[in-house]
Every structure is written in structure tokens, then in C-alpha cells.
CSV table of C-alpha atoms in Angstrom, one decimal:
chain,number,residue,atom,x,y,z
Z,27,ASP,CA,54.1,226.6,-1.2
Z,28,ALA,CA,54.8,225.7,2.4
Z,29,GLY,CA,57.7,227.5,4.0
Z,30,VAL,CA,60.0,226.0,6.6
Z,31,THR,CA,58.0,223.8,9.1
Z,32,GLN,CA,59.2,222.7,12.5
Z,33,SER,CA,57.8,220.2,14.9
Z,34,PRO,CA,56.9,220.1,17.7
Z,35,THR,CA,56.1,223.7,18.5
Z,36,HIS,CA,56.6,223.2,22.2
Z,37,LEU,CA,58.3,220.6,24.2
Z,38,ILE,CA,58.9,220.1,27.9
Z,39,LYS,CA,61.7,217.8,29.1
Z,40,THR,CA,63.7,217.1,32.3
Z,41,ARG,CA,67.4,217.4,32.9
Z,42,GLY,CA,69.3,214.4,31.6
Z,43,GLN,CA,66.8,213.5,29.0
Z,44,GLN,CA,67.3,213.5,25.2
Z,45,VAL,CA,65.2,215.4,22.6
Z,46,THR,CA,64.8,215.3,18.8
Z,47,LEU,CA,63.5,218.3,16.9
Z,48,ARG,CA,62.5,218.2,13.3
Z,49,CYS,CA,62.6,220.5,10.4
Z,50,SER,CA,61.2,220.4,6.8
Z,51,PRO,CA,62.9,223.0,4.5
Z,52,LYS,CA,61.1,225.2,2.1
Z,53,SER,CA,60.4,223.5,-1.2
Z,54,GLY,CA,63.5,223.7,-3.4
Z,55,HIS,CA,65.9,224.3,-0.6
Z,56,ASP,CA,68.7,221.9,0.1
Z,57,THR,CA,70.6,223.4,3.0
Z,58,VAL,CA,69.4,223.4,6.6
Z,59,SER,CA,70.8,225.4,9.5
Z,60,TRP,CA,69.9,225.2,13.1
Z,61,TYR,CA,70.0,228.1,15.6
Z,62,GLN,CA,69.5,228.3,19.4
Z,63,GLN,CA,67.8,231.5,20.7
Z,64,ALA,CA,67.8,232.0,24.5
Z,65,LEU,CA,65.2,234.3,25.9
Z,66,GLY,CA,65.9,237.9,25.2
Z,67,GLN,CA,69.0,237.2,23.0
Z,68,GLY,CA,69.8,236.8,19.4
Z,69,PRO,CA,70.0,233.4,17.7
Z,70,GLN,CA,73.3,231.5,17.9
Z,71,PHE,CA,74.4,229.2,15.0
Z,72,ILE,CA,74.5,225.5,16.0
Z,73,PHE,CA,75.3,223.8,12.7
Z,74,GLN,CA,74.5,223.5,9.0
Z,75,TYR,CA,73.7,220.5,6.9
Z,76,TYR,CA,74.2,220.1,3.2
Z,77,GLU,CA,74.2,216.9,1.1
Z,78,GLU,CA,73.4,215.0,4.3
Z,79,GLU,CA,76.6,216.1,6.0
Z,80,GLU,CA,77.5,218.7,8.6
Z,81,ARG,CA,79.1,221.5,6.7
Z,82,GLN,CA,79.7,224.1,9.4
Z,83,ARG,CA,79.4,224.0,13.2
Z,84,GLY,CA,79.2,226.7,15.8
Z,85,ASN,CA,80.5,226.7,19.4
Z,86,PHE,CA,78.2,224.0,20.7
Z,87,PRO,CA,79.2,220.8,22.6
Z,88,ASP,CA,79.0,217.3,21.1
Z,89,ARG,CA,75.7,216.8,23.0
Z,90,PHE,CA,74.2,218.6,20.0
Z,91,SER,CA,74.1,216.5,16.9
Z,92,GLY,CA,72.1,216.5,13.8
Z,93,HIS,CA,71.1,214.7,10.6
Z,94,GLN,CA,69.9,215.5,7.2
Z,95,PHE,CA,67.8,213.1,5.2
Z,96,PRO,CA,67.8,212.5,1.4
Z,97,ASN,CA,64.6,214.6,1.1
Z,98,TYR,CA,66.6,217.5,2.7
Z,99,SER,CA,64.6,217.4,6.0
Z,100,SER,CA,66.7,217.6,9.1
Z,101,GLU,CA,66.7,216.6,12.8
Z,102,LEU,CA,68.4,218.2,15.8
Z,103,ASN,CA,69.3,215.9,18.7
Z,104,VAL,CA,70.3,217.1,22.1
Z,105,ASN,CA,71.5,214.6,24.7
Z,106,ALA,CA,71.9,214.9,28.4
Z,107,LEU,CA,69.7,218.0,28.6
Z,108,LEU,CA,70.7,220.8,30.9
Z,109,LEU,CA,68.6,223.6,32.3
Z,110,GLY,CA,70.6,226.0,30.0
Z,111,ASP,CA,69.3,224.2,26.9
Z,112,SER,CA,66.0,225.9,27.4
Z,113,ALA,CA,65.5,228.0,24.4
Z,114,LEU,CA,63.7,228.5,21.1
Z,115,TYR,CA,65.3,226.3,18.4
Z,116,LEU,CA,65.1,227.7,14.9
Z,117,CYS,CA,65.6,226.0,11.7
Z,118,ALA,CA,66.5,227.9,8.5
Z,119,SER,CA,66.7,226.6,5.0
Z,120,ALA,CA,68.4,227.9,1.8
Z,121,ASP,CA,69.0,227.0,-1.8
Z,122,SER,CA,72.7,226.4,-2.2
Z,123,ARG,CA,72.4,227.3,-5.9
Z,124,SER,CA,71.1,230.8,-5.3
Z,125,ASN,CA,72.3,233.8,-3.4
Z,126,GLN,CA,69.0,234.3,-1.7
Z,127,PRO,CA,68.6,234.7,2.1
Z,128,GLN,CA,67.7,231.9,4.4
Z,129,HIS,CA,64.1,231.3,5.4
Z,130,PHE,CA,63.3,230.6,9.0
Z,131,GLY,CA,60.6,228.4,10.6
Z,132,ASP,CA,58.7,229.4,13.7
Z,133,GLY,CA,60.8,227.3,15.9
Z,134,THR,CA,60.4,224.8,18.7
Z,135,ARG,CA,60.2,226.1,22.2
Z,136,LEU,CA,62.1,223.7,24.4
Z,137,SER,CA,61.7,224.0,28.2
Z,138,ILE,CA,63.9,222.0,30.6
Z,139,LEU,CA,62.6,221.4,34.1
X,1,SER,CA,79.6,234.9,21.3
X,2,GLN,CA,77.7,237.2,19.1
X,3,GLN,CA,79.3,239.2,16.4
X,4,GLY,CA,77.1,242.3,16.5
X,5,GLU,CA,75.9,244.7,19.1
X,6,GLU,CA,72.7,246.5,18.6
X,7,ASP,CA,71.8,249.9,19.9
X,8,PRO,CA,69.4,250.7,21.4
X,9,GLN,CA,68.3,247.5,23.1
X,10,ALA,CA,64.8,248.9,23.3
X,11,LEU,CA,62.9,251.7,21.6
X,12,SER,CA,59.4,253.1,22.2
X,13,ILE,CA,57.9,255.4,19.7
X,14,GLN,CA,54.5,256.8,18.6
X,15,GLU,CA,52.8,255.6,15.4
X,16,GLY,CA,53.9,257.7,12.5
X,17,GLU,CA,57.4,258.4,13.9
X,18,ASN,CA,60.6,257.0,12.5
X,19,ALA,CA,62.6,254.3,14.2
X,20,THR,CA,66.3,254.0,13.9
X,21,MET,CA,68.5,251.2,15.2
X,22,ASN,CA,72.2,250.5,14.8
X,23,CYS,CA,74.3,247.5,14.6
X,24,SER,CA,78.0,247.1,15.0
X,25,TYR,CA,80.1,244.0,14.0
X,26,LYS,CA,83.6,242.9,14.4
X,27,THR,CA,84.9,240.9,11.4
X,28,SER,CA,84.9,241.3,7.7
X,29,ILE,CA,81.6,240.4,6.1
X,30,ASN,CA,80.1,239.4,2.7
X,31,ASN,CA,76.8,240.8,3.5
X,32,LEU,CA,74.6,242.1,6.4
X,33,GLN,CA,71.0,241.3,6.8
X,34,TRP,CA,68.2,242.6,9.0
X,35,TYR,CA,65.4,240.3,10.4
X,36,ARG,CA,62.2,241.0,12.3
X,37,GLN,CA,60.8,238.7,15.0
X,38,ASN,CA,57.4,238.9,16.4
X,39,SER,CA,57.1,237.6,19.9
X,40,GLY,CA,57.8,233.9,20.1
X,41,ARG,CA,57.8,233.5,16.3
X,42,GLY,CA,60.4,232.8,13.7
X,43,LEU,CA,62.6,235.4,11.9
X,44,VAL,CA,61.3,237.2,8.9
X,45,HIS,CA,63.9,238.5,6.5
X,46,LEU,CA,63.7,242.2,5.8
X,47,ILE,CA,66.6,243.3,3.7
X,48,LEU,CA,70.1,242.3,2.7
X,49,ILE,CA,72.9,244.7,1.9
X,50,ARG,CA,76.2,243.5,0.4
X,51,SER,CA,79.6,244.7,1.5
X,52,ASN,CA,80.1,246.7,-1.6
X,53,GLU,CA,76.8,248.6,-1.1
X,54,ARG,CA,76.3,251.6,1.1
X,55,GLU,CA,72.6,252.1,1.2
X,56,LYS,CA,69.5,250.1,0.3
X,57,HIS,CA,65.8,250.8,0.4
X,58,SER,CA,62.8,248.5,0.6
X,59,GLY,CA,59.4,250.1,1.1
X,60,ARG,CA,59.5,252.0,4.4
X,61,LEU,CA,62.9,250.5,5.3
X,62,ARG,CA,66.3,252.1,4.7
X,63,VAL,CA,69.5,250.4,5.5
X,64,THR,CA,73.0,251.8,5.5
X,65,LEU,CA,76.3,250.0,5.7
X,66,ASP,CA,79.7,251.5,6.7
X,67,THR,CA,82.3,248.8,6.3
X,68,SER,CA,85.1,251.2,7.5
X,69,LYS,CA,83.3,251.6,10.8
X,70,LYS,CA,81.8,248.0,10.8
X,71,SER,CA,78.4,249.4,11.4
X,72,SER,CA,74.9,249.4,9.9
X,73,SER,CA,71.7,251.2,10.6
X,74,LEU,CA,68.0,250.3,9.9
X,75,LEU,CA,65.5,253.1,9.6
X,76,ILE,CA,61.8,252.4,9.6
X,77,THR,CA,59.8,255.4,8.4
X,78,ALA,CA,56.2,256.3,9.3
X,79,SER,CA,56.0,253.4,11.8
X,80,ARG,CA,52.9,251.5,12.4
X,81,ALA,CA,51.7,249.5,15.4
X,82,ALA,CA,52.3,246.3,13.3
X,83,ASP,CA,56.0,247.2,13.3
X,84,THR,CA,56.2,246.3,17.0
X,85,ALA,CA,58.7,243.5,17.1
X,86,SER,CA,62.4,242.7,17.8
X,87,TYR,CA,64.8,243.5,15.0
X,88,PHE,CA,68.1,241.7,14.5
X,89,CYS,CA,71.1,242.3,12.4
X,90,ALA,CA,73.0,239.3,11.1
X,91,THR,CA,76.3,239.1,9.3
X,92,ASP,CA,77.4,236.6,6.8
X,93,ALA,CA,81.1,236.1,6.1
X,94,GLY,CA,80.5,233.9,3.1
X,95,ALA,CA,77.9,233.4,0.4
X,96,ALA,CA,74.2,233.9,1.3
X,97,GLY,CA,72.8,230.8,2.9
X,98,ASN,CA,75.9,230.3,5.1
X,99,LYS,CA,76.3,230.8,8.8
X,100,LEU,CA,74.7,233.9,10.1
X,101,THR,CA,76.0,235.7,13.2
X,102,PHE,CA,73.3,237.7,15.0
X,103,GLY,CA,73.3,240.7,17.3
X,104,GLY,CA,71.3,240.9,20.5
X,105,GLY,CA,68.4,242.7,18.9
X,106,THR,CA,66.5,245.9,19.3
X,107,ARG,CA,63.0,245.6,20.8
X,108,VAL,CA,60.7,248.2,19.2
X,109,LEU,CA,57.3,249.2,20.6
X,110,VAL,CA,55.1,251.3,18.4
X,111,LYS,CA,52.3,252.9,20.4
X,112,PRO,CA,49.1,253.7,18.5
């Protein structure tokens, strides 16, 4: 049973560009959350998707947007990239019908030049 | 901003010793969770303690929660080199699966 999978594993972009990161949740999970983790810091919540809608959002600008598909997979889009967007982006999934903890993927390392 | 602060920020111990790290948070919670992260990898869930629990054990891990002080501690007993990682506490104000608010983490080095 595959866990949470994220792609790509690494990505290099330049300032001003746009990027799309992808996440497939653990089998049976219907909720996907995205986190940004800067080097040496703890993860920060970006937003959560459930039933193809954004359910919660953290303190991130509108340049950060997302989408959830009918198969529960999700994308994170970031527009007009800034140097400060360099980070590890983590996806976590959960089953909304259970009280079990979230499962995390290994993340996408995004570097902005 | 992050909810929790972890103490110490870094910890270096010998194999076989115990490692203790603390986490403080600011708002009311439904549960508090501890995660481990190996360098550059994702987070691995270690243990969840609910707001009405005071102590929980899982293998070599022992977690305590003091909601009156808004603090938690994680004890790893008889540490091994494989325990070398960063450890994060995360609070959940709602049901499990909801938004997690993480602390800054404690970097633990276990020397063989």
C-alpha cells in the first residue's frame, strides 16, 4: 500500500516563474494538506483540501493556490516565485472519517535562483 | 507564526542515554503530536496525545502533556544512532486530520 507520494522530488526555478507540485494521498485518504518548511524551521500550514474545495488556509498570499481532483490527488501552484519561496513543500493526507493522524510525503525541494 | 517553541533547539547525546525535549504552545488544543524528520525527508508520526490525557507511552517513547502550562515533553529512552533526527511537536485545535501548527523542532544527534 503506497503512502503519500509527491512529485517532483527536486525542482529549480527562477524568480518570477510559476511552479506546480503534485501529491497523491495514501490509499483511502480523502483530505490533503500542504505545508511549507523553510530550512531549519518547522513546517507551516498553507492550506487543506477536502471534497475538491479549499477548507482551511494558513497565512500565505494568493500567489499560493491549489486544487484537488476527484481521485483526491492534489496540486499546489505558486505564481510569481520569490527567493523566499525556496523550501521543502510537504503534502499530508488523512481520512476525514477517522481520527487518525496525517501521513506525510517526502516532499518536493524547491529552489529559487 | 508558529504555535510552539521547542527546547532545546539541539541536543547531542551518547548512544544508550535518554533524550528529553520540551514543547510549549499558546492556544487551546484538541491534541498534540510528535513527529520525527530525518534529514531532507518527510515527517514520520510518532505519537499523539489528546488534551484529556496526561501521559502516553509507545515503545521507547514517553510523552507528557500539561494543558495548564501549555507544555509537552518527549522522552526517548535508551537512544540509538538511528534516533538521530529532528523532532517536532505539532498542535491540532480540531479533529485529527485538521491543520497542524508546528514548533521549530529539536535536532537530536545520537553518537555511537
